[in-house]
Structures are given as structure tokens and as C-alpha cells.
């Protein structure tokens, strides 16, 4: 039987981190990436932006799903037929 508790266990976010994140968000109203930089600059505490985003989601300040770069790019903007001569397309 395969165990249900597979994978790396989730780290709990300390309440002190949550307090810092919420205070800075109330003051600056920035997204997770910029809050990460502000918190480090002012408090010298490194909190990853993913953690900040999860805290903001927990309290309803952030949107839901993050779109990956792969999903964002649907296909090539321009694609020409392969040709051995670029002269046929006026590129030479």
C-alpha cells in the first residue's frame, strides 16, 4: 500500500512573519515581489515572495492562481516556411 503522506512536509509560516508581512502590506500596498525587497531593506529579514504571496492569499489580499511563463506564451509570433534561400523572402 502506498503511503498518503508522500513528499516533503510543508513548513509552517511563523506568526511573526505573518505580522511583518501584513504590516508592510497595509503600509505600502505592494505585491509579493516588491514586499520581499521592502521587508529585507527595512527589517533585514529574508522572506521568500512565494511565502509572502501565500500569506496575502490567506488573508484575501492577493489573487488566486499565478500563471506560469509556459502558459503565458501560446505560440510563436511569426513563423515562415523553412527555405534554404533567404533571398526568396527578401532577407538577403
PDB file of N, CA and C in Angstrom:
ATOM      1  N   UNK A   1       0.837  -1.180   0.000  1.00  0.00           N
ATOM      2  CA  UNK A   1       0.000   0.000   0.000  1.00  0.00           C
ATOM      3  C   UNK A   1       0.882   1.244   0.000  1.00  0.00           C
ATOM      4  N   UNK A   2       0.514   2.206  -0.811  1.00  0.00           N
ATOM      5  CA  UNK A   2       1.294   3.436  -0.914  1.00  0.00           C
ATOM      6  C   UNK A   2       0.844   4.406   0.168  1.00  0.00           C
ATOM      7  N   UNK A   3       1.810   4.996   0.830  1.00  0.00           N
ATOM      8  CA  UNK A   3       1.510   5.935   1.906  1.00  0.00           C
ATOM      9  C   UNK A   3       0.875   7.211   1.366  1.00  0.00           C
ATOM     10  N   UNK A   4       0.019   7.817   2.155  1.00  0.00           N
ATOM     11  CA  UNK A   4      -0.642   9.056   1.738  1.00  0.00           C
ATOM     12  C   UNK A   4       0.220  10.281   2.021  1.00  0.00           C
ATOM     13  N   UNK A   5       1.159  10.152   2.918  1.00  0.00           N
ATOM     14  CA  UNK A   5       1.983  11.294   3.308  1.00  0.00           C
ATOM     15  C   UNK A   5       3.310  11.287   2.566  1.00  0.00           C
ATOM     16  N   UNK A   6       3.244  11.387   1.255  1.00  0.00           N
ATOM     17  CA  UNK A   6       4.460  11.397   0.460  1.00  0.00           C
ATOM     18  C   UNK A   6       4.938  12.827   0.257  1.00  0.00           C
ATOM     19  N   UNK A   7       6.205  12.978  -0.059  1.00  0.00           N
ATOM     20  CA  UNK A   7       6.747  14.288  -0.384  1.00  0.00           C
ATOM     21  C   UNK A   7       7.283  15.014   0.833  1.00  0.00           C
ATOM     22  N   UNK A   8       7.793  16.174   0.546  1.00  0.00           N
ATOM     23  CA  UNK A   8       8.389  16.995   1.586  1.00  0.00           C
ATOM     24  C   UNK A   8       7.292  17.641   2.433  1.00  0.00           C
ATOM     25  N   UNK A   9       7.427  17.615   3.751  1.00  0.00           N
ATOM     26  CA  UNK A   9       6.393  18.218   4.592  1.00  0.00           C
ATOM     27  C   UNK A   9       6.387  19.744   4.461  1.00  0.00           C
ATOM     28  N   UNK A  10       5.195  20.341   4.547  1.00  0.00           N
ATOM     29  CA  UNK A  10       5.075  21.789   4.418  1.00  0.00           C
ATOM     30  C   UNK A  10       5.633  22.473   5.656  1.00  0.00           C
ATOM     31  N   UNK A  11       6.323  23.592   5.433  1.00  0.00           N
ATOM     32  CA  UNK A  11       6.822  24.377   6.546  1.00  0.00           C
ATOM     33  C   UNK A  11       5.720  25.324   6.990  1.00  0.00           C
ATOM     34  N   UNK A  12       5.554  25.442   8.286  1.00  0.00           N
ATOM     35  CA  UNK A  12       4.566  26.395   8.781  1.00  0.00           C
ATOM     36  C   UNK A  12       5.193  27.782   8.804  1.00  0.00           C
ATOM     37  N   UNK A  13       4.385  28.782   8.524  1.00  0.00           N
ATOM     38  CA  UNK A  13       4.867  30.161   8.492  1.00  0.00           C
ATOM     39  C   UNK A  13       4.743  30.728   9.899  1.00  0.00           C
ATOM     40  N   UNK A  14       5.847  31.219  10.477  1.00  0.00           N
ATOM     41  CA  UNK A  14       5.773  31.780  11.828  1.00  0.00           C
ATOM     42  C   UNK A  14       4.825  32.977  11.882  1.00  0.00           C
ATOM     43  N   UNK A  15       4.165  33.136  13.014  1.00  0.00           N
ATOM     44  CA  UNK A  15       3.213  34.232  13.172  1.00  0.00           C
ATOM     45  C   UNK A  15       3.914  35.589  13.105  1.00  0.00           C
ATOM     46  N   UNK A  16       5.173  35.636  13.530  1.00  0.00           N
ATOM     47  CA  UNK A  16       5.914  36.899  13.461  1.00  0.00           C
ATOM     48  C   UNK A  16       6.102  37.328  12.007  1.00  0.00           C
ATOM     49  N   UNK A  17       6.358  36.358  11.113  1.00  0.00           N
ATOM     50  CA  UNK A  17       6.476  36.669   9.687  1.00  0.00           C
ATOM     51  C   UNK A  17       5.154  37.190   9.139  1.00  0.00           C
ATOM     52  N   UNK A  18       4.060  36.539   9.537  1.00  0.00           N
ATOM     53  CA  UNK A  18       2.748  36.981   9.064  1.00  0.00           C
ATOM     54  C   UNK A  18       2.470  38.413   9.506  1.00  0.00           C
ATOM     55  N   UNK A  19       2.815  38.732  10.750  1.00  0.00           N
ATOM     56  CA  UNK A  19       2.589  40.093  11.253  1.00  0.00           C
ATOM     57  C   UNK A  19       3.394  41.112  10.466  1.00  0.00           C
ATOM     58  N   UNK A  20       4.662  40.797  10.196  1.00  0.00           N
ATOM     59  CA  UNK A  20       5.519  41.708   9.429  1.00  0.00           C
ATOM     60  C   UNK A  20       4.948  41.912   8.029  1.00  0.00           C
ATOM     61  N   UNK A  21       4.541  40.830   7.388  1.00  0.00           N
ATOM     62  CA  UNK A  21       4.012  40.906   6.021  1.00  0.00           C
ATOM     63  C   UNK A  21       2.753  41.757   5.987  1.00  0.00           C
ATOM     64  N   UNK A  22       1.842  41.521   6.927  1.00  0.00           N
ATOM     65  CA  UNK A  22       0.580  42.265   6.929  1.00  0.00           C
ATOM     66  C   UNK A  22       0.790  43.744   7.236  1.00  0.00           C
ATOM     67  N   UNK A  23       1.714  44.059   8.148  1.00  0.00           N
ATOM     68  CA  UNK A  23       2.004  45.474   8.453  1.00  0.00           C
ATOM     69  C   UNK A  23       2.572  46.185   7.235  1.00  0.00           C
ATOM     70  N   UNK A  24       3.525  45.541   6.573  1.00  0.00           N
ATOM     71  CA  UNK A  24       4.135  46.164   5.391  1.00  0.00           C
ATOM     72  C   UNK A  24       3.122  46.281   4.259  1.00  0.00           C
ATOM     73  N   UNK A  25       2.240  45.298   4.111  1.00  0.00           N
ATOM     74  CA  UNK A  25       1.234  45.366   3.049  1.00  0.00           C
ATOM     75  C   UNK A  25       0.260  46.511   3.316  1.00  0.00           C
ATOM     76  N   UNK A  26      -0.154  46.670   4.573  1.00  0.00           N
ATOM     77  CA  UNK A  26      -1.073  47.768   4.906  1.00  0.00           C
ATOM     78  C   UNK A  26      -0.425  49.122   4.637  1.00  0.00           C
ATOM     79  N   UNK A  27       0.877  49.207   4.876  1.00  0.00           N
ATOM     80  CA  UNK A  27       1.572  50.488   4.696  1.00  0.00           C
ATOM     81  C   UNK A  27       1.849  50.793   3.230  1.00  0.00           C
ATOM     82  N   UNK A  28       2.347  49.812   2.480  1.00  0.00           N
ATOM     83  CA  UNK A  28       2.823  50.067   1.122  1.00  0.00           C
ATOM     84  C   UNK A  28       1.882  49.586   0.012  1.00  0.00           C
ATOM     85  N   UNK A  29       1.043  48.597   0.283  1.00  0.00           N
ATOM     86  CA  UNK A  29       0.136  48.034  -0.733  1.00  0.00           C
ATOM     87  C   UNK A  29       0.889  47.583  -1.987  1.00  0.00           C
ATOM     88  N   UNK A  30       1.918  46.778  -1.793  1.00  0.00           N
ATOM     89  CA  UNK A  30       2.723  46.267  -2.900  1.00  0.00           C
ATOM     90  C   UNK A  30       2.462  44.780  -3.088  1.00  0.00           C
ATOM     91  N   UNK A  31       2.894  44.269  -4.245  1.00  0.00           N
ATOM     92  CA  UNK A  31       2.761  42.833  -4.471  1.00  0.00           C
ATOM     93  C   UNK A  31       3.888  42.084  -3.753  1.00  0.00           C
ATOM     94  N   UNK A  32       3.847  40.766  -3.841  1.00  0.00           N
ATOM     95  CA  UNK A  32       4.764  39.925  -3.071  1.00  0.00           C
ATOM     96  C   UNK A  32       6.228  40.161  -3.428  1.00  0.00           C
ATOM     97  N   UNK A  33       6.518  40.376  -4.709  1.00  0.00           N
ATOM     98  CA  UNK A  33       7.915  40.575  -5.118  1.00  0.00           C
ATOM     99  C   UNK A  33       8.499  41.839  -4.495  1.00  0.00           C
ATOM    100  N   UNK A  34       7.745  42.929  -4.552  1.00  0.00           N
ATOM    101  CA  UNK A  34       8.247  44.183  -4.008  1.00  0.00           C
ATOM    102  C   UNK A  34       8.224  44.185  -2.486  1.00  0.00           C
ATOM    103  N   UNK A  35       7.240  43.518  -1.901  1.00  0.00           N
ATOM    104  CA  UNK A  35       7.222  43.416  -0.440  1.00  0.00           C
ATOM    105  C   UNK A  35       8.448  42.669   0.066  1.00  0.00           C
ATOM    106  N   UNK A  36       8.886  41.670  -0.676  1.00  0.00           N
ATOM    107  CA  UNK A  36      10.089  40.920  -0.295  1.00  0.00           C
ATOM    108  C   UNK A  36      11.279  41.868  -0.171  1.00  0.00           C
ATOM    109  N   UNK A  37      11.417  42.769  -1.133  1.00  0.00           N
ATOM    110  CA  UNK A  37      12.541  43.711  -1.126  1.00  0.00           C
ATOM    111  C   UNK A  37      12.407  44.744  -0.016  1.00  0.00           C
ATOM    112  N   UNK A  38      11.186  45.239   0.204  1.00  0.00           N
ATOM    113  CA  UNK A  38      10.951  46.241   1.247  1.00  0.00           C
ATOM    114  C   UNK A  38      11.218  45.648   2.622  1.00  0.00           C
ATOM    115  N   UNK A  39      10.732  44.442   2.856  1.00  0.00           N
ATOM    116  CA  UNK A  39      10.923  43.804   4.160  1.00  0.00           C
ATOM    117  C   UNK A  39      12.406  43.568   4.415  1.00  0.00           C
ATOM    118  N   UNK A  40      13.138  43.149   3.398  1.00  0.00           N
ATOM    119  CA  UNK A  40      14.572  42.935   3.604  1.00  0.00           C
ATOM    120  C   UNK A  40      15.298  44.257   3.841  1.00  0.00           C
ATOM    121  N   UNK A  41      14.921  45.301   3.107  1.00  0.00           N
ATOM    122  CA  UNK A  41      15.596  46.593   3.243  1.00  0.00           C
ATOM    123  C   UNK A  41      15.352  47.211   4.617  1.00  0.00           C
ATOM    124  N   UNK A  42      14.145  47.086   5.133  1.00  0.00           N
ATOM    125  CA  UNK A  42      13.813  47.741   6.398  1.00  0.00           C
ATOM    126  C   UNK A  42      14.092  46.869   7.617  1.00  0.00           C
ATOM    127  N   UNK A  43      13.776  45.588   7.538  1.00  0.00           N
ATOM    128  CA  UNK A  43      13.877  44.721   8.710  1.00  0.00           C
ATOM    129  C   UNK A  43      15.027  43.728   8.651  1.00  0.00           C
ATOM    130  N   UNK A  44      15.696  43.626   7.505  1.00  0.00           N
ATOM    131  CA  UNK A  44      16.788  42.672   7.300  1.00  0.00           C
ATOM    132  C   UNK A  44      16.332  41.240   7.573  1.00  0.00           C
ATOM    133  N   UNK A  45      15.107  40.928   7.129  1.00  0.00           N
ATOM    134  CA  UNK A  45      14.557  39.580   7.257  1.00  0.00           C
ATOM    135  C   UNK A  45      14.257  39.092   5.857  1.00  0.00           C
ATOM    136  N   UNK A  46      14.765  37.919   5.516  1.00  0.00           N
ATOM    137  CA  UNK A  46      14.510  37.364   4.185  1.00  0.00           C
ATOM    138  C   UNK A  46      13.299  36.431   4.252  1.00  0.00           C
ATOM    139  N   UNK A  47      12.226  36.884   3.603  1.00  0.00           N
ATOM    140  CA  UNK A  47      11.021  36.061   3.488  1.00  0.00           C
ATOM    141  C   UNK A  47      10.781  35.873   2.000  1.00  0.00           C
ATOM    142  N   UNK A  48      10.741  34.647   1.502  1.00  0.00           N
ATOM    143  CA  UNK A  48      10.552  34.421   0.070  1.00  0.00           C
ATOM    144  C   UNK A  48       9.219  34.983  -0.420  1.00  0.00           C
ATOM    145  N   UNK A  49       9.200  35.451  -1.668  1.00  0.00           N
ATOM    146  CA  UNK A  49       7.976  36.055  -2.196  1.00  0.00           C
ATOM    147  C   UNK A  49       6.844  35.037  -2.310  1.00  0.00           C
ATOM    148  N   UNK A  50       7.188  33.757  -2.476  1.00  0.00           N
ATOM    149  CA  UNK A  50       6.138  32.730  -2.516  1.00  0.00           C
ATOM    150  C   UNK A  50       5.425  32.629  -1.166  1.00  0.00           C
ATOM    151  N   UNK A  51       6.194  32.728  -0.091  1.00  0.00           N
ATOM    152  CA  UNK A  51       5.618  32.704   1.249  1.00  0.00           C
ATOM    153  C   UNK A  51       4.758  33.936   1.476  1.00  0.00           C
ATOM    154  N   UNK A  52       5.265  35.099   1.045  1.00  0.00           N
ATOM    155  CA  UNK A  52       4.511  36.345   1.187  1.00  0.00           C
ATOM    156  C   UNK A  52       3.200  36.237   0.420  1.00  0.00           C
ATOM    157  N   UNK A  53       3.260  35.698  -0.792  1.00  0.00           N
ATOM    158  CA  UNK A  53       2.058  35.560  -1.616  1.00  0.00           C
ATOM    159  C   UNK A  53       1.042  34.632  -0.946  1.00  0.00           C
ATOM    160  N   UNK A  54       1.521  33.547  -0.339  1.00  0.00           N
ATOM    161  CA  UNK A  54       0.615  32.624   0.349  1.00  0.00           C
ATOM    162  C   UNK A  54      -0.065  33.287   1.540  1.00  0.00           C
ATOM    163  N   UNK A  55       0.670  34.118   2.278  1.00  0.00           N
ATOM    164  CA  UNK A  55       0.080  34.832   3.415  1.00  0.00           C
ATOM    165  C   UNK A  55      -0.961  35.834   2.917  1.00  0.00           C
ATOM    166  N   UNK A  56      -0.633  36.559   1.845  1.00  0.00           N
ATOM    167  CA  UNK A  56      -1.583  37.532   1.300  1.00  0.00           C
ATOM    168  C   UNK A  56      -2.838  36.831   0.784  1.00  0.00           C
ATOM    169  N   UNK A  57      -2.673  35.648   0.178  1.00  0.00           N
ATOM    170  CA  UNK A  57      -3.836  34.880  -0.281  1.00  0.00           C
ATOM    171  C   UNK A  57      -4.688  34.429   0.905  1.00  0.00           C
ATOM    172  N   UNK A  58      -4.012  34.022   1.976  1.00  0.00           N
ATOM    173  CA  UNK A  58      -4.711  33.532   3.164  1.00  0.00           C
ATOM    174  C   UNK A  58      -5.634  34.603   3.745  1.00  0.00           C
ATOM    175  N   UNK A  59      -5.192  35.859   3.702  1.00  0.00           N
ATOM    176  CA  UNK A  59      -5.981  36.955   4.257  1.00  0.00           C
ATOM    177  C   UNK A  59      -6.804  37.687   3.200  1.00  0.00           C
ATOM    178  N   UNK A  60      -6.797  37.181   1.969  1.00  0.00           N
ATOM    179  CA  UNK A  60      -7.651  37.735   0.929  1.00  0.00           C
ATOM    180  C   UNK A  60      -7.122  38.976   0.244  1.00  0.00           C
ATOM    181  N   UNK A  61      -5.815  39.244   0.349  1.00  0.00           N
ATOM    182  CA  UNK A  61      -5.237  40.434  -0.275  1.00  0.00           C
ATOM    183  C   UNK A  61      -4.656  40.154  -1.653  1.00  0.00           C
ATOM    184  N   UNK A  62      -4.482  38.894  -2.001  1.00  0.00           N
ATOM    185  CA  UNK A  62      -3.855  38.555  -3.284  1.00  0.00           C
ATOM    186  C   UNK A  62      -4.794  37.688  -4.098  1.00  0.00           C
ATOM    187  N   UNK A  63      -4.543  37.700  -5.410  1.00  0.00           N
ATOM    188  CA  UNK A  63      -5.341  36.885  -6.312  1.00  0.00           C
ATOM    189  C   UNK A  63      -5.013  35.420  -6.156  1.00  0.00           C
ATOM    190  N   UNK A  64      -5.708  34.612  -6.885  1.00  0.00           N
ATOM    191  CA  UNK A  64      -5.557  33.171  -6.743  1.00  0.00           C
ATOM    192  C   UNK A  64      -4.372  32.605  -7.467  1.00  0.00           C
ATOM    193  N   UNK A  65      -4.567  32.264  -8.735  1.00  0.00           N
ATOM    194  CA  UNK A  65      -3.599  31.470  -9.474  1.00  0.00           C
ATOM    195  C   UNK A  65      -2.508  32.336 -10.100  1.00  0.00           C
ATOM    196  N   UNK A  66      -1.265  31.858 -10.019  1.00  0.00           N
ATOM    197  CA  UNK A  66      -0.167  32.504 -10.712  1.00  0.00           C
ATOM    198  C   UNK A  66       0.009  31.800 -12.049  1.00  0.00           C
ATOM    199  N   UNK A  67       0.113  32.566 -13.129  1.00  0.00           N
ATOM    200  CA  UNK A  67       0.247  31.995 -14.462  1.00  0.00           C
ATOM    201  C   UNK A  67       1.726  31.768 -14.745  1.00  0.00           C
ATOM    202  N   UNK A  68       2.051  30.545 -15.167  1.00  0.00           N
ATOM    203  CA  UNK A  68       3.443  30.254 -15.470  1.00  0.00           C
ATOM    204  C   UNK A  68       3.813  30.849 -16.823  1.00  0.00           C
ATOM    205  N   UNK A  69       5.082  31.033 -17.054  1.00  0.00           N
ATOM    206  CA  UNK A  69       5.558  31.620 -18.309  1.00  0.00           C
ATOM    207  C   UNK A  69       5.192  30.726 -19.490  1.00  0.00           C
ATOM    208  N   UNK A  70       5.159  29.419 -19.283  1.00  0.00           N
ATOM    209  CA  UNK A  70       4.848  28.497 -20.361  1.00  0.00           C
ATOM    210  C   UNK A  70       3.401  28.678 -20.822  1.00  0.00           C
ATOM    211  N   UNK A  71       2.498  28.872 -19.869  1.00  0.00           N
ATOM    212  CA  UNK A  71       1.096  29.089 -20.215  1.00  0.00           C
ATOM    213  C   UNK A  71       0.908  30.432 -20.903  1.00  0.00           C
ATOM    214  N   UNK A  72       1.696  31.412 -20.472  1.00  0.00           N
ATOM    215  CA  UNK A  72       1.544  32.772 -20.979  1.00  0.00           C
ATOM    216  C   UNK A  72       1.874  32.848 -22.466  1.00  0.00           C
ATOM    217  N   UNK A  73       2.912  32.137 -22.882  1.00  0.00           N
ATOM    218  CA  UNK A  73       3.326  32.149 -24.283  1.00  0.00           C
ATOM    219  C   UNK A  73       2.559  31.062 -25.022  1.00  0.00           C
ATOM    220  N   UNK A  74       1.646  31.467 -25.871  1.00  0.00           N
ATOM    221  CA  UNK A  74       0.822  30.470 -26.545  1.00  0.00           C
ATOM    222  C   UNK A  74       1.517  29.891 -27.769  1.00  0.00           C
ATOM    223  N   UNK A  75       2.287  30.681 -28.478  1.00  0.00           N
ATOM    224  CA  UNK A  75       2.959  30.182 -29.667  1.00  0.00           C
ATOM    225  C   UNK A  75       3.849  31.254 -30.252  1.00  0.00           C
ATOM    226  N   UNK A  76       4.530  30.923 -31.342  1.00  0.00           N
ATOM    227  CA  UNK A  76       5.423  31.915 -31.943  1.00  0.00           C
ATOM    228  C   UNK A  76       4.635  33.064 -32.562  1.00  0.00           C
ATOM    229  N   UNK A  77       5.200  34.255 -32.501  1.00  0.00           N
ATOM    230  CA  UNK A  77       4.546  35.427 -33.055  1.00  0.00           C
ATOM    231  C   UNK A  77       4.531  35.364 -34.581  1.00  0.00           C
ATOM    232  N   UNK A  78       5.649  34.935 -35.166  1.00  0.00           N
ATOM    233  CA  UNK A  78       5.754  34.881 -36.620  1.00  0.00           C
ATOM    234  C   UNK A  78       6.585  33.669 -36.979  1.00  0.00           C
ATOM    235  N   UNK A  79       6.142  32.928 -37.933  1.00  0.00           N
ATOM    236  CA  UNK A  79       6.900  31.759 -38.354  1.00  0.00           C
ATOM    237  C   UNK A  79       6.778  31.627 -39.866  1.00  0.00           C
ATOM    238  N   UNK A  80       7.934  31.609 -40.552  1.00  0.00           N
ATOM    239  CA  UNK A  80       7.892  31.476 -42.005  1.00  0.00           C
ATOM    240  C   UNK A  80       8.217  30.042 -42.381  1.00  0.00           C
ATOM    241  N   UNK A  81       7.842  29.672 -43.582  1.00  0.00           N
ATOM    242  CA  UNK A  81       8.160  28.329 -44.048  1.00  0.00           C
ATOM    243  C   UNK A  81       9.670  28.198 -44.185  1.00  0.00           C
ATOM    244  N   UNK A  82      10.181  27.034 -43.872  1.00  0.00           N
ATOM    245  CA  UNK A  82      11.616  26.834 -43.957  1.00  0.00           C
ATOM    246  C   UNK A  82      12.043  26.829 -45.412  1.00  0.00           C
ATOM    247  N   UNK A  83      13.083  27.588 -45.672  1.00  0.00           N
ATOM    248  CA  UNK A  83      13.613  27.646 -47.018  1.00  0.00           C
ATOM    249  C   UNK A  83      15.124  27.698 -46.920  1.00  0.00           C
ATOM    250  N   UNK A  84      15.760  27.127 -47.889  1.00  0.00           N
ATOM    251  CA  UNK A  84      17.216  27.162 -47.878  1.00  0.00           C
ATOM    252  C   UNK A  84      17.730  28.488 -48.406  1.00  0.00           C
ATOM    253  N   UNK A  85      16.878  29.240 -49.055  1.00  0.00           N
ATOM    254  CA  UNK A  85      17.300  30.540 -49.567  1.00  0.00           C
ATOM    255  C   UNK A  85      16.512  31.634 -48.868  1.00  0.00           C
ATOM    256  N   UNK A  86      17.232  32.496 -48.228  1.00  0.00           N
ATOM    257  CA  UNK A  86      16.584  33.630 -47.587  1.00  0.00           C
ATOM    258  C   UNK A  86      16.249  34.692 -48.625  1.00  0.00           C
ATOM    259  N   UNK A  87      16.865  34.596 -49.807  1.00  0.00           N
ATOM    260  CA  UNK A  87      16.659  35.575 -50.863  1.00  0.00           C
ATOM    261  C   UNK A  87      15.208  35.569 -51.359  1.00  0.00           C
ATOM    262  N   UNK A  88      14.568  34.408 -51.279  1.00  0.00           N
ATOM    263  CA  UNK A  88      13.189  34.299 -51.754  1.00  0.00           C
ATOM    264  C   UNK A  88      12.244  35.157 -50.914  1.00  0.00           C
ATOM    265  N   UNK A  89      12.655  35.468 -49.696  1.00  0.00           N
ATOM    266  CA  UNK A  89      11.814  36.269 -48.806  1.00  0.00           C
ATOM    267  C   UNK A  89      12.321  37.695 -48.661  1.00  0.00           C
ATOM    268  N   UNK A  90      13.328  38.049 -49.406  1.00  0.00           N
ATOM    269  CA  UNK A  90      13.873  39.398 -49.329  1.00  0.00           C
ATOM    270  C   UNK A  90      14.685  39.652 -48.077  1.00  0.00           C
ATOM    271  N   UNK A  91      15.249  38.620 -47.503  1.00  0.00           N
ATOM    272  CA  UNK A  91      16.011  38.771 -46.270  1.00  0.00           C
ATOM    273  C   UNK A  91      17.511  38.831 -46.509  1.00  0.00           C
ATOM    274  N   UNK A  92      17.947  38.570 -47.744  1.00  0.00           N
ATOM    275  CA  UNK A  92      19.387  38.542 -48.000  1.00  0.00           C
ATOM    276  C   UNK A  92      19.851  39.831 -48.648  1.00  0.00           C
TER     277      UNK A  92
END
